[in-house]
């Protein structure tokens, strides 16, 4: 993998002779009109949620995994590259009437089919909680339906028109962002991120991060490869639009989330058998989960955690090391990240709270750049000299000890 000037891993930007975006758009226009078996990677969805979907939505499935199984009631979910809406309509049932699903696609044919069934499915499930919008997933502020309307009245015929159009798009992004900052609980996507041009991929992960609320998460199924695609593969537009040439290297996929500022990045599933093998390179589906919310101030509230094991030690995304069995001091934010009920680490850590609570407004800044241990006396307080034996405890049940 290439490194950029800051030393971090960067997606290789290979030069190809064709317009990647246009070839993707055309391939999925055709795939919306007629089901294309070559684009289908067999996927098991939970059957209970398919019953109310029309056959067309079930069949025109070009996903490669099932991110829908990881959403919860009441959540606001954005589906990147929603196609005919299969994942959105499954999620609509899972999040329920108090949740919301927004499908994003840049393909009119796909959007038309997805929107066509909205009322029918809403009446079957008993509520209306889906919306389908037109945008590039690497530019979630710009509403392409609005941009199109402006273009219809202001055709671009020269550079000056183009500059006016670009200014109008910037105004839309600033004043009427399609998907606002920090507005979404979960971003899902099923077999789409690989289709984005290499030079836009970093921006794409930045957009996923931007729209998520603090504490929100991304659950993304996509195609990964075990070795870099050869130039012959990259040069084939059908392999690009067929989710092969743009596949992420397995480790690169996880690194992209890390570089965008996510934590708790985890492989939820990885196909054992490859979906396709080309020139000895294996392409398979992988589903990743990643959380937003490690940014922000660190406050000292005399809290600690104990890592339960079984590993001898673990390292988090802020470079803190937690040794098995040790009372490691943490700031308030790290305590929440490690032990809250929705934490990916919640089963791995024991929270040790001070006997006397320090209110957040009285807490001092905590230096989170080092890993420190917390002495038990800090937890209990300096003047803690109590003596209490088991026989003093009146609540001890008969036969206990
Ligand atoms: C492989 S299909 C997956 C569709 C859907 N997620 C599913 O599981 O059936 C890719 C979809 O992403 C859309 N797409 C590809 N690149 C996109 C981009 N840069 N912005 C928005 N949509 C995109 C295509 O139009 C197509 O509908």
Coordinates of C-alpha atoms and ligand atoms in Angstrom, one line a residue:
X1 CA 0.0 0.0 0.0
X2 CA 1.2 3.6 -0.7
X3 CA 1.9 6.1 2.1
X4 CA 0.9 9.7 1.8
X5 CA 3.1 12.7 2.9
X6 CA 1.9 12.4 6.5
X7 CA 3.1 8.8 6.5
X8 CA -0.4 7.3 6.8
X9 CA -1.7 4.7 4.4
X10 CA -3.3 6.0 1.3
X11 CA -5.4 4.4 -1.4
X12 CA -3.4 3.9 -4.6
X13 CA -4.8 6.2 -7.3
X14 CA -4.2 4.2 -10.5
X15 CA -4.8 5.9 -13.9
X16 CA -7.3 4.3 -16.1
X17 CA -8.5 5.3 -19.6
X18 CA -12.2 5.3 -19.0
X19 CA -14.6 7.4 -16.9
X20 CA -15.2 5.1 -13.8
X21 CA -18.3 7.0 -12.6
X22 CA -19.9 7.0 -16.0
X23 CA -19.3 3.3 -16.5
X24 CA -20.8 2.6 -13.0
X25 CA -23.8 4.7 -13.7
X26 CA -24.5 3.0 -17.0
X27 CA -24.1 -0.5 -15.6
X28 CA -26.6 0.1 -12.8
X29 CA -29.0 1.9 -15.1
X30 CA -29.1 -1.4 -17.0
X31 CA -29.2 -3.4 -13.7
X32 CA -32.3 -1.4 -12.6
X33 CA -34.1 -2.1 -15.9
X34 CA -33.3 -5.8 -15.9
X35 CA -31.9 -8.1 -13.2
X36 CA -28.2 -8.8 -13.9
X37 CA -27.1 -12.1 -12.4
X38 CA -23.4 -11.3 -12.8
X39 CA -23.8 -8.4 -10.3
X40 CA -25.3 -10.7 -7.6
X41 CA -23.2 -12.0 -4.8
X42 CA -25.4 -14.5 -2.9
X43 CA -26.4 -13.1 0.5
X44 CA -28.6 -14.4 3.3
X45 CA -31.0 -11.8 4.7
X46 CA -33.1 -12.5 7.8
X47 CA -36.2 -14.0 6.1
X48 CA -38.8 -12.4 8.4
X49 CA -38.3 -9.0 6.7
X50 CA -38.7 -10.1 3.1
X51 CA -42.3 -11.1 3.2
X52 CA -43.7 -7.6 2.5
X53 CA -41.2 -6.7 -0.3
X54 CA -42.3 -6.9 -4.0
X55 CA -40.5 -9.5 -6.1
X56 CA -38.7 -6.7 -8.1
X57 CA -37.1 -5.4 -5.0
X58 CA -36.1 -8.8 -3.8
X59 CA -34.6 -9.8 -7.2
X60 CA -32.7 -6.6 -8.1
X61 CA -30.3 -7.2 -5.2
X62 CA -26.8 -6.2 -5.9
X63 CA -25.5 -6.4 -2.3
X64 CA -22.7 -8.6 -1.0
X65 CA -23.5 -8.8 2.7
X66 CA -26.2 -8.0 5.2
X67 CA -25.6 -4.7 7.2
X68 CA -29.3 -4.6 8.0
X69 CA -29.0 -7.0 10.8
X70 CA -27.0 -4.5 12.9
X71 CA -29.6 -1.7 13.3
X72 CA -31.9 -1.1 16.3
X73 CA -35.4 0.3 16.9
X74 CA -35.7 4.1 16.8
X75 CA -32.4 4.7 14.9
X76 CA -32.0 7.1 12.0
X77 CA -30.1 5.2 9.3
X78 CA -28.5 6.3 6.0
X79 CA -28.0 3.6 3.3
X80 CA -25.2 4.6 0.8
X81 CA -25.9 3.4 -2.7
X82 CA -29.4 2.1 -1.9
X83 CA -30.2 0.7 -5.4
X84 CA -33.8 -0.4 -5.6
X85 CA -34.1 -0.1 -1.8
X86 CA -34.0 -3.7 -0.5
X87 CA -31.7 -2.9 2.4
X88 CA -33.7 0.3 3.2
X89 CA -37.0 -1.5 3.3
X90 CA -35.6 -4.3 5.6
X91 CA -34.2 -1.6 7.9
X92 CA -37.5 0.4 7.8
X93 CA -39.1 -2.6 9.6
X94 CA -36.2 -3.0 12.0
X95 CA -36.0 0.6 13.2
X96 CA -39.8 0.8 13.4
X97 CA -42.1 3.8 13.3
X98 CA -39.9 5.9 15.5
X99 CA -36.9 5.3 13.3
X100 CA -36.1 6.7 9.8
X101 CA -34.2 5.4 6.7
X102 CA -32.7 7.6 4.0
X103 CA -31.5 5.8 0.9
X104 CA -28.9 7.6 -1.2
X105 CA -28.1 6.8 -4.8
X106 CA -27.0 8.8 -7.9
X107 CA -28.9 6.7 -10.4
X108 CA -32.3 7.8 -11.5
X109 CA -33.5 4.4 -12.6
X110 CA -32.7 2.9 -9.2
X111 CA -34.3 5.8 -7.4
X112 CA -37.4 5.5 -9.5
X113 CA -38.0 1.9 -8.6
X114 CA -37.2 2.4 -4.9
X115 CA -39.6 5.4 -4.7
X116 CA -42.3 3.6 -6.7
X117 CA -42.9 1.1 -3.9
X118 CA -42.8 3.5 -0.9
X119 CA -46.5 3.8 -0.4
X120 CA -47.2 0.1 -1.0
X121 CA -44.6 -1.0 1.6
X122 CA -45.6 1.7 4.1
X123 CA -49.2 0.5 4.0
X124 CA -48.1 -3.1 4.5
X125 CA -45.8 -2.3 7.5
X126 CA -48.2 0.3 8.9
X127 CA -46.0 3.4 8.8
X128 CA -44.0 5.6 6.4
X129 CA -40.3 6.0 7.4
X130 CA -38.3 5.9 4.2
X131 CA -36.9 8.6 2.0
X132 CA -34.8 8.2 -1.2
X133 CA -32.5 11.0 -2.2
X134 CA -30.2 11.6 -5.2
X135 CA -26.6 12.3 -4.3
X136 CA -23.1 11.1 -4.8
X137 CA -22.2 9.2 -1.6
X138 CA -18.8 11.0 -1.5
X139 CA -20.7 14.4 -1.4
X140 CA -23.6 14.0 0.9
X141 CA -24.2 17.7 1.3
X142 CA -25.2 18.2 -2.4
X143 CA -28.8 17.4 -3.3
X144 CA -28.5 16.4 -7.0
X145 CA -32.2 16.8 -7.6
X146 CA -31.9 20.4 -6.7
X147 CA -28.7 20.8 -8.7
X148 CA -30.5 19.3 -11.7
X149 CA -33.4 21.7 -11.3
X150 CA -31.1 24.7 -11.4
X151 CA -29.3 23.2 -14.5
X152 CA -32.6 22.9 -16.3
X153 CA -33.0 26.7 -16.0
X154 CA -29.3 27.6 -16.4
X155 CA -27.8 25.3 -19.0
X156 CA -24.0 25.2 -18.9
X157 CA -22.5 26.2 -22.3
X158 CA -19.2 27.8 -21.3
X159 CA -16.7 28.2 -18.5
X160 CA -18.5 31.1 -17.0
X161 CA -21.8 29.1 -16.8
X162 CA -19.8 26.3 -15.2
X163 CA -18.4 28.6 -12.6
X164 CA -21.9 29.8 -11.8
X165 CA -23.1 26.2 -11.5
X166 CA -20.3 25.4 -9.2
X167 CA -21.0 28.4 -7.0
X168 CA -24.7 27.4 -6.8
X169 CA -23.7 23.9 -5.7
X170 CA -21.5 25.3 -3.0
X171 CA -24.4 27.5 -1.8
X172 CA -26.6 24.4 -1.7
X173 CA -24.0 22.5 0.3
X174 CA -23.6 25.3 2.8
X175 CA -27.2 26.5 3.1
X176 CA -29.3 23.4 2.5
X177 CA -27.0 20.4 3.1
X178 CA -28.9 17.2 2.0
X179 CA -27.6 15.3 5.0
X180 CA -26.5 17.5 7.9
X181 CA -23.5 17.1 10.2
X182 CA -24.0 14.8 13.2
X183 CA -27.5 13.8 12.2
X184 CA -27.4 10.0 11.7
X185 CA -27.2 7.1 14.2
X186 CA -26.0 4.5 11.6
X187 CA -24.5 4.7 8.1
X188 CA -24.9 1.4 6.3
X189 CA -23.9 0.4 2.8
X190 CA -24.0 -2.8 0.8
X191 CA -21.4 -3.3 -1.9
X192 CA -21.0 0.3 -3.0
X193 CA -17.9 1.9 -1.5
X194 CA -15.7 0.0 -3.9
X195 CA -17.4 1.7 -6.9
X196 CA -16.3 5.2 -5.9
X197 CA -13.3 6.6 -7.8
X198 CA -10.0 6.0 -6.0
X199 CA -9.3 9.8 -5.8
X200 CA -12.7 10.3 -4.0
X201 CA -12.4 7.4 -1.5
X202 CA -10.8 9.4 1.3
X203 CA -13.5 12.1 1.0
X204 CA -16.2 9.3 1.1
X205 CA -15.0 8.1 4.5
X206 CA -14.8 11.7 5.7
X207 CA -18.5 12.1 4.7
X208 CA -19.5 9.0 6.6
X209 CA -17.8 10.4 9.6
X210 CA -19.3 13.9 9.2
X211 CA -23.0 12.8 9.1
X212 CA -22.8 10.4 12.0
X213 CA -23.7 11.6 15.5
X214 CA -21.2 11.3 18.3
X215 CA -21.6 7.6 19.4
X216 CA -23.0 6.7 16.0
X217 CA -21.6 3.9 13.9
X218 CA -20.9 2.7 10.3
X219 CA -21.8 -0.8 9.3
X220 CA -20.5 -1.5 5.8
X221 CA -20.5 -4.6 3.7
X222 CA -18.2 -4.4 0.7
X223 CA -15.9 -6.4 -1.5
X224 CA -12.2 -6.8 -0.4
X225 CA -9.3 -8.5 -2.1
X226 CA -6.3 -10.3 -0.7
X227 CA -3.8 -8.8 -3.2
X228 CA -3.8 -5.5 -5.2
X229 CA -5.8 -5.9 -8.5
X230 CA -3.5 -6.1 -11.5
X231 CA -3.4 -3.3 -14.1
X232 CA -5.3 -5.7 -16.5
X233 CA -8.1 -5.9 -13.9
X234 CA -8.1 -2.1 -13.4
X235 CA -8.2 -1.5 -17.1
X236 CA -11.5 -3.4 -17.5
X237 CA -14.5 -1.1 -17.0
X238 CA -16.8 -4.1 -16.5
X239 CA -14.7 -5.3 -13.6
X240 CA -14.9 -1.8 -12.1
X241 CA -18.7 -1.6 -12.3
X242 CA -18.8 -5.3 -11.3
X243 CA -17.3 -4.5 -7.8
X244 CA -13.9 -6.1 -8.6
X245 CA -11.4 -3.5 -9.7
X246 CA -12.3 -1.0 -7.0
X247 CA -12.3 -3.6 -4.2
X248 CA -10.4 -2.6 -1.0
X249 CA -7.3 -4.5 0.1
X250 CA -8.5 -6.2 3.3
X251 CA -6.2 -4.3 5.7
X252 CA -6.7 -1.0 3.7
X253 CA -10.5 -1.2 4.3
X254 CA -10.0 -1.1 8.0
X255 CA -7.3 1.5 7.8
X256 CA -9.6 3.9 5.9
X257 CA -12.0 3.9 8.9
X258 CA -9.1 4.5 11.3
X259 CA -7.7 7.4 9.2
X260 CA -11.2 9.0 9.1
X261 CA -11.2 9.1 13.0
X262 CA -13.3 6.0 13.8
X263 CA -12.6 3.7 16.7
X264 CA -13.7 0.2 17.7
X265 CA -13.3 -1.0 14.1
X266 CA -14.2 -4.6 13.8
X267 CA -14.7 -7.3 11.2
X268 CA -18.3 -8.5 11.8
X269 CA -18.2 -11.1 9.0
X270 CA -15.9 -12.3 6.2
X271 CA -16.9 -14.8 3.5
X272 CA -14.8 -17.9 3.7
X273 CA -15.0 -18.9 0.0
X274 CA -14.1 -16.1 -2.4
X275 CA -17.0 -14.6 -4.4
X276 CA -14.6 -14.4 -7.5
X277 CA -11.0 -15.3 -8.1
X278 CA -9.2 -13.5 -11.0
X279 CA -5.6 -14.1 -11.9
X280 CA -5.2 -15.8 -8.5
X281 CA -6.5 -12.8 -6.6
X282 CA -9.4 -13.6 -4.3
X283 CA -12.4 -11.2 -4.0
X284 CA -14.8 -11.7 -1.1
X285 CA -17.3 -9.9 1.0
X286 CA -16.5 -8.4 4.4
X287 CA -18.7 -6.5 6.8
X288 CA -17.1 -3.9 9.1
X289 CA -18.4 -1.9 12.0
X290 CA -16.8 1.3 13.2
X291 CA -17.7 3.9 15.8
X292 CA -17.5 7.7 15.9
X293 CA -16.9 9.5 19.2
X294 CA -13.4 9.3 20.5
X295 CA -12.7 13.0 19.8
X296 CA -13.2 15.6 22.5
X297 CA -11.9 16.8 25.9
X298 CA -10.6 14.4 28.6
X299 CA -11.7 14.9 32.2
X300 CA -10.3 13.4 35.4
X301 CA -13.0 11.9 37.5
X302 CA -10.8 9.3 39.3
X303 CA -12.3 6.5 37.1
X304 CA -10.5 3.3 36.2
X305 CA -11.1 0.1 34.2
X306 CA -9.8 -3.4 34.5
X307 CA -9.3 -5.4 31.3
X308 CA -10.7 -8.9 31.9
X309 CA -8.6 -10.9 29.4
X310 CA -8.1 -13.4 27.9
X311 CA -5.4 -11.5 25.9
X312 CA -2.4 -10.4 28.0
X313 CA -2.9 -6.8 27.0
X314 CA -4.9 -4.8 24.5
X315 CA -4.4 -1.4 22.7
X316 CA -7.2 1.0 21.9
X317 CA -7.5 3.5 19.1
X318 CA -6.0 6.2 21.3
X319 CA -2.9 4.1 21.9
X320 CA -3.8 3.3 25.5
X321 CA -2.6 -0.1 26.6
X322 CA -4.7 -2.1 29.0
X323 CA -2.9 -5.0 30.8
X324 CA -5.1 -7.9 31.9
X325 CA -6.2 -7.5 35.5
X326 CA -4.6 -4.0 36.1
X327 CA -6.6 -1.1 37.3
X328 CA -5.9 1.3 34.5
X329 CA -6.8 5.0 35.0
X330 CA -9.0 6.5 32.3
X331 CA -10.6 9.8 31.5
X332 CA -14.4 10.2 31.6
X333 CA -14.6 9.9 27.8
X334 CA -12.6 6.7 27.6
X335 CA -14.6 5.2 30.5
X336 CA -17.8 5.8 28.4
X337 CA -16.2 4.4 25.3
X338 CA -15.1 1.2 27.0
X339 CA -18.0 0.4 29.3
X340 CA -21.3 2.0 28.0
X341 CA -24.1 -0.4 27.2
X342 CA -23.6 0.1 23.4
X343 CA -19.8 -0.1 23.6
X344 CA -18.1 -2.7 21.4
X345 CA -15.8 -3.4 24.4
X346 CA -18.4 -3.6 27.1
X347 CA -17.9 -7.3 27.7
X348 CA -14.1 -6.9 28.0
X349 CA -13.8 -4.3 30.8
X350 CA -14.9 -3.8 34.4
X351 CA -15.6 -0.1 35.4
X352 CA -14.1 1.0 38.7
X353 CA -15.8 4.2 39.9
X354 CA -14.6 6.5 42.7
X355 CA -16.5 6.1 46.0
X356 CA -17.1 9.9 45.9
X357 CA -18.4 11.1 42.6
X358 CA -16.6 14.1 41.0
X359 CA -19.2 16.1 39.1
X360 CA -18.2 16.8 35.5
X361 CA -18.3 20.5 36.0
X362 CA -15.7 20.2 38.8
X363 CA -13.4 17.8 37.0
X364 CA -9.9 18.8 35.9
X365 CA -8.3 18.2 32.5
X366 CA -6.8 14.7 32.2
X367 CA -3.7 13.9 30.2
X368 CA -4.9 11.0 28.0
X369 CA -1.6 10.7 26.2
X370 CA -0.1 8.3 28.7
X371 CA -1.3 5.1 30.2
X372 CA -1.4 5.2 34.0
X373 CA -2.5 2.8 36.7
X374 CA -5.0 3.9 39.4
X375 CA -4.2 3.0 43.0
X376 CA -7.2 1.6 44.9
X377 CA -6.7 4.4 47.5
X378 CA -7.5 6.9 44.7
X379 CA -10.8 5.1 44.1
X380 CA -11.7 4.9 47.8
X381 CA -10.5 8.3 48.9
X382 CA -7.5 9.2 51.1
X383 CA -9.3 8.9 54.5
X384 CA -10.9 5.6 53.8
X385 CA -10.1 3.4 56.9
X386 CA -13.2 1.4 57.3
X387 CA -13.1 -2.1 58.8
X388 CA -16.1 -4.3 58.0
X389 CA -16.2 -8.1 58.2
X390 CA -18.6 -10.5 56.6
X391 CA -20.3 -11.2 60.0
X392 CA -21.2 -7.5 60.3
X393 CA -23.4 -7.9 57.2
X394 CA -27.0 -8.4 58.4
X395 CA -28.2 -9.1 54.8
X396 CA -26.1 -12.3 54.6
X397 CA -28.4 -15.1 53.7
X398 CA -28.5 -18.3 55.8
X399 CA -25.9 -20.7 54.5
X400 CA -23.9 -18.0 52.8
X401 CA -20.1 -18.5 53.5
Ligands
LIG1 C1 -23.7 -2.9 -6.3 S1 -25.1 -1.9 -6.3 C2 -25.7 -2.1 -4.7 C3 -27.1 -1.7 -4.5 C4 -27.7 -2.0 -3.1 N1 -26.9 -1.5 -2.1 C5 -28.0 -3.5 -3.0 O1 -27.6 -4.0 -2.0 O2 -28.7 -4.0 -3.8 C6 -24.4 -0.2 -6.3 C7 -25.4 0.9 -6.2 O3 -24.7 2.1 -5.8 C8 -24.9 3.2 -6.7 N2 -23.7 4.0 -6.7 C9 -22.5 3.6 -7.2 N3 -21.6 4.6 -7.0 C10 -22.3 5.6 -6.4 C11 -21.9 6.9 -6.0 N4 -20.7 7.4 -6.1 N5 -22.8 7.7 -5.4 C12 -24.1 7.3 -5.3 N6 -24.6 6.0 -5.7 C13 -23.6 5.2 -6.2 C14 -25.3 2.5 -8.0 O4 -26.2 3.4 -8.7 C15 -26.1 1.3 -7.5 O5 -27.4 1.5 -7.3

